[in-house]
Amino acid sequence: MNYSETTDMSVMRARENVRALEKKLGRVPTAAVITFGCQMNARDSEKLTGILMQAGFSVISEESADFVIYNTCTVRDNANQRVYGRLGVCGGYKKKNPYMKIALCGCMMQEPSVIEKIKTSYRFVDLIFGTHNLYKFPEYLADTLEQDRQIIDVWKEPGEIEENLPVSRKYPFKSGVNIMFGCNNFCTYCIVPYVRGRERSREPKEILRECERLAADGVSEVMLLGQNVNSYGRGLSESVSFPELLREVEKIEGIKRIRFMTSHPKDLSDELIETIKNSDKICRHIHLPLQSGSSRILKAMNRCYDKEKYLSLAMKIREEIPDISITTDIIIGFPGETPADVDETIDVIRRVQYDNAFTFIYSKRTGTPAASMENQVSEKESHEQFDRVLTEVQKYAKLQSARFEGRVMEALVEEVNENDTALVTGRLSNNLIVHFPGDASLIGSYVKVRLNECKGFYYLGEKTY
Ligand code: 5AD
Ligand code: SF4
């Protein structure tokens, strides 16, 4: 579906409302988009920001803005708690600013219990919508600015895939590109399939068109986004595999780096490994969530691979593409997990020697199969095991980061270093960060940097000529 006439009309209506508000306030109204969660949410927030800017808001980062929208995550309970905490603070601002409007959207809003809680305990929230109708934000925005009632519109099922919504990118030189939405895997701990719906792939021609437009607009690095990019293409009229899509994106002049997230190990093909290996644009980084190294727990998680299959895949990737960084996600404290299961996870960490790993304590999500499993692990036990895993993860992450010391590698300069403005911060193809002397004029350019000193998880370096 394309950015439709109704959407256009809504943006115009919102713009009139913003203008009226400007008269009342005697200044340009401000808006803030506060993002929780994953890269998908970050990308959605760029769309929300684009719409707010088109409506005439000046977009800032403070929650004291005249319009504040929280784009929420519900993958773990602590993300939910943080949203409630922020809402409390924001409600305080609203008491002082009678024109202020507060909106909520994203994954957490797909949960009926959350909506009930907001209706009763957070009456000051003006607008709530979910993950399936983000493209209707212009309409909701216009309505919210006109009306003084709580507007709630959450859909159970996905709407259409929206194309060409206005977007305001955080970085001018790099961008996320959604290639698919939703997830069909139903890992037993995970709420994503319930809040993001079934898997839908975007048409390749739409993806390529978006990448071409981005390239024309100065973007040189794209990150292809999906919950499970390896199953891209299922259900499309002409079947296209993920490696085929990658090879098409590669042909676009101006695109110098291609990243993707996330790769489910069960669907990662030899064709993908070959495609990465033969490409000088696809970055040397693969995020390959393990979740657990115990085959018994993997089965209970419905991950569709066992320890041996995962290990042989990871080893194959290391062998074929030696320079690649492999990162992962690990969950500790899944129902029934014993210290012996955690030993299996640690064994995988030692063998794969991850370049980095995100470790999470299992969080019970209502409605998922794991939530009603017996033998939930106590918090104390989970924390003990978590510490054991973290120690191993950090040991290998440090070793792996250091393996590039002394080499000259290309970095894409992303920003001036926050702590020392004489330095800039660049990202290597393998996702490592390097700080080196330079100034803002380098932002967005590719620079050859000598990696002088590894400081654990980042490098200090210098520009080479
Ligand atoms: N508890 C803890 N971690 C979870 N993740 C997903 N669901 C849960 C949960 N219920 C983690 C997985 C996934 C990452 C994005 O979040 O490791 O890969
Ligand atoms: Fe959740 Fe599993 Fe889908 Fe990832 S693949 S989003 S962990 S259900």
Short mmCIF file of N, CA and C and ligand atoms in Angstrom, two decimals, residues 38 74-77 187-192 227 262 287 289-291 301 303 328-332 334 358-365 368 370, ligand 1:
data_model
loop_
_atom_site.label_atom_id
_atom_site.label_comp_id
_atom_site.label_asym_id
_atom_site.label_seq_id
_atom_site.Cartn_x
_atom_site.Cartn_y
_atom_site.Cartn_z
N CYS A 38 14.02 -2.93 20.20
CA CYS A 38 14.93 -3.40 19.15
C CYS A 38 15.09 -2.43 17.98
N THR A 74 7.90 -5.07 24.71
CA THR A 74 7.37 -5.93 25.77
C THR A 74 8.06 -7.29 25.83
N VAL A 75 9.25 -7.36 25.22
CA VAL A 75 9.92 -8.65 25.09
C VAL A 75 10.32 -9.20 26.47
N ARG A 76 10.67 -8.29 27.37
CA ARG A 76 10.93 -8.68 28.78
C ARG A 76 10.19 -7.72 29.68
N ASP A 77 9.86 -8.19 30.89
CA ASP A 77 9.02 -7.36 31.76
C ASP A 77 9.70 -6.06 32.17
N CYS A 187 8.82 -19.38 19.46
CA CYS A 187 9.70 -19.87 20.52
C CYS A 187 8.87 -19.75 21.80
N THR A 188 8.93 -20.74 22.68
CA THR A 188 7.91 -20.81 23.74
C THR A 188 8.01 -19.71 24.78
N TYR A 189 9.16 -19.02 24.85
CA TYR A 189 9.31 -17.93 25.83
C TYR A 189 8.90 -16.58 25.27
N CYS A 190 8.68 -16.50 23.96
CA CYS A 190 8.70 -15.21 23.28
C CYS A 190 7.31 -14.67 22.94
N ILE A 191 7.12 -13.41 23.20
CA ILE A 191 5.82 -12.77 23.00
C ILE A 191 5.70 -12.13 21.61
N VAL A 192 6.85 -12.05 20.91
CA VAL A 192 6.86 -11.33 19.64
C VAL A 192 5.79 -11.82 18.64
N GLN A 227 12.55 -10.27 11.96
CA GLN A 227 12.74 -11.14 13.13
C GLN A 227 13.52 -12.38 12.74
N THR A 262 17.54 -10.30 12.19
CA THR A 262 18.29 -11.29 12.89
C THR A 262 18.22 -12.61 12.12
N HIS A 287 24.68 -11.98 13.59
CA HIS A 287 24.07 -12.16 14.91
C HIS A 287 23.27 -13.46 14.84
N PRO A 289 21.43 -15.89 17.28
CA PRO A 289 20.98 -16.16 18.65
C PRO A 289 21.02 -17.65 19.01
N LEU A 290 21.73 -17.94 20.11
CA LEU A 290 21.84 -19.31 20.60
C LEU A 290 20.68 -19.63 21.53
N GLN A 291 20.40 -18.74 22.44
CA GLN A 291 19.38 -18.86 23.52
C GLN A 291 19.78 -19.85 24.59
N MET A 301 12.23 -24.89 24.25
CA MET A 301 12.07 -23.52 23.73
C MET A 301 11.47 -23.51 22.32
N ARG A 303 13.12 -24.20 19.50
CA ARG A 303 14.06 -23.49 18.65
C ARG A 303 14.36 -24.23 17.35
N THR A 328 25.64 -13.13 19.72
CA THR A 328 24.51 -14.00 20.04
C THR A 328 23.64 -13.44 21.16
N ASP A 329 22.48 -14.07 21.35
CA ASP A 329 21.60 -13.81 22.49
C ASP A 329 21.50 -15.10 23.30
N ILE A 330 21.53 -14.94 24.63
CA ILE A 330 21.42 -16.10 25.51
C ILE A 330 20.40 -15.81 26.60
N ILE A 331 19.54 -16.78 26.87
CA ILE A 331 18.56 -16.62 27.95
C ILE A 331 18.95 -17.56 29.10
N ILE A 332 18.97 -17.01 30.31
CA ILE A 332 19.29 -17.81 31.50
C ILE A 332 18.03 -17.91 32.36
N PHE A 334 15.40 -20.23 31.91
CA PHE A 334 14.21 -20.76 31.26
C PHE A 334 13.66 -21.89 32.15
N PHE A 358 24.62 -10.96 24.10
CA PHE A 358 23.64 -10.31 24.98
C PHE A 358 23.03 -11.40 25.83
N THR A 359 23.16 -11.26 27.15
CA THR A 359 22.63 -12.29 28.04
C THR A 359 21.42 -11.72 28.78
N PHE A 360 20.35 -12.50 28.81
CA PHE A 360 19.11 -12.03 29.43
C PHE A 360 18.64 -13.04 30.46
N ILE A 361 18.09 -12.54 31.55
CA ILE A 361 17.43 -13.43 32.49
C ILE A 361 16.02 -13.68 31.96
N TYR A 362 15.62 -14.93 31.94
CA TYR A 362 14.30 -15.29 31.43
C TYR A 362 13.22 -14.44 32.11
N SER A 363 12.32 -13.93 31.29
CA SER A 363 11.21 -13.12 31.81
C SER A 363 9.90 -13.78 31.38
N LYS A 364 9.06 -14.02 32.36
CA LYS A 364 7.81 -14.75 32.10
C LYS A 364 6.83 -13.83 31.37
N ARG A 365 6.40 -14.21 30.17
CA ARG A 365 5.47 -13.39 29.42
C ARG A 365 4.11 -14.07 29.35
N THR A 368 2.41 -16.86 26.73
CA THR A 368 3.35 -17.73 26.02
C THR A 368 3.34 -19.12 26.68
N ALA A 370 5.73 -21.01 27.70
CA ALA A 370 6.68 -21.18 28.81
C ALA A 370 6.15 -20.61 30.12
N1 5AD B 1 12.85 -13.56 28.47
C1 5AD B 1 14.15 -13.22 28.30
N2 5AD B 1 14.68 -12.95 27.10
C2 5AD B 1 13.87 -13.01 26.01
N3 5AD B 1 14.11 -12.77 24.71
C3 5AD B 1 12.96 -12.95 24.03
N4 5AD B 1 11.97 -13.29 24.88
C4 5AD B 1 12.52 -13.33 26.13
C5 5AD B 1 12.01 -13.62 27.41
N5 5AD B 1 10.73 -13.96 27.61
C6 5AD B 1 15.44 -12.45 24.18
C7 5AD B 1 15.92 -13.51 23.20
C8 5AD B 1 15.85 -12.79 21.89
C9 5AD B 1 16.11 -11.36 22.30
C10 5AD B 1 15.70 -10.34 21.33
O1 5AD B 1 15.39 -11.23 23.49
O2 5AD B 1 17.25 -13.84 23.53
O3 5AD B 1 16.79 -13.26 20.95
#
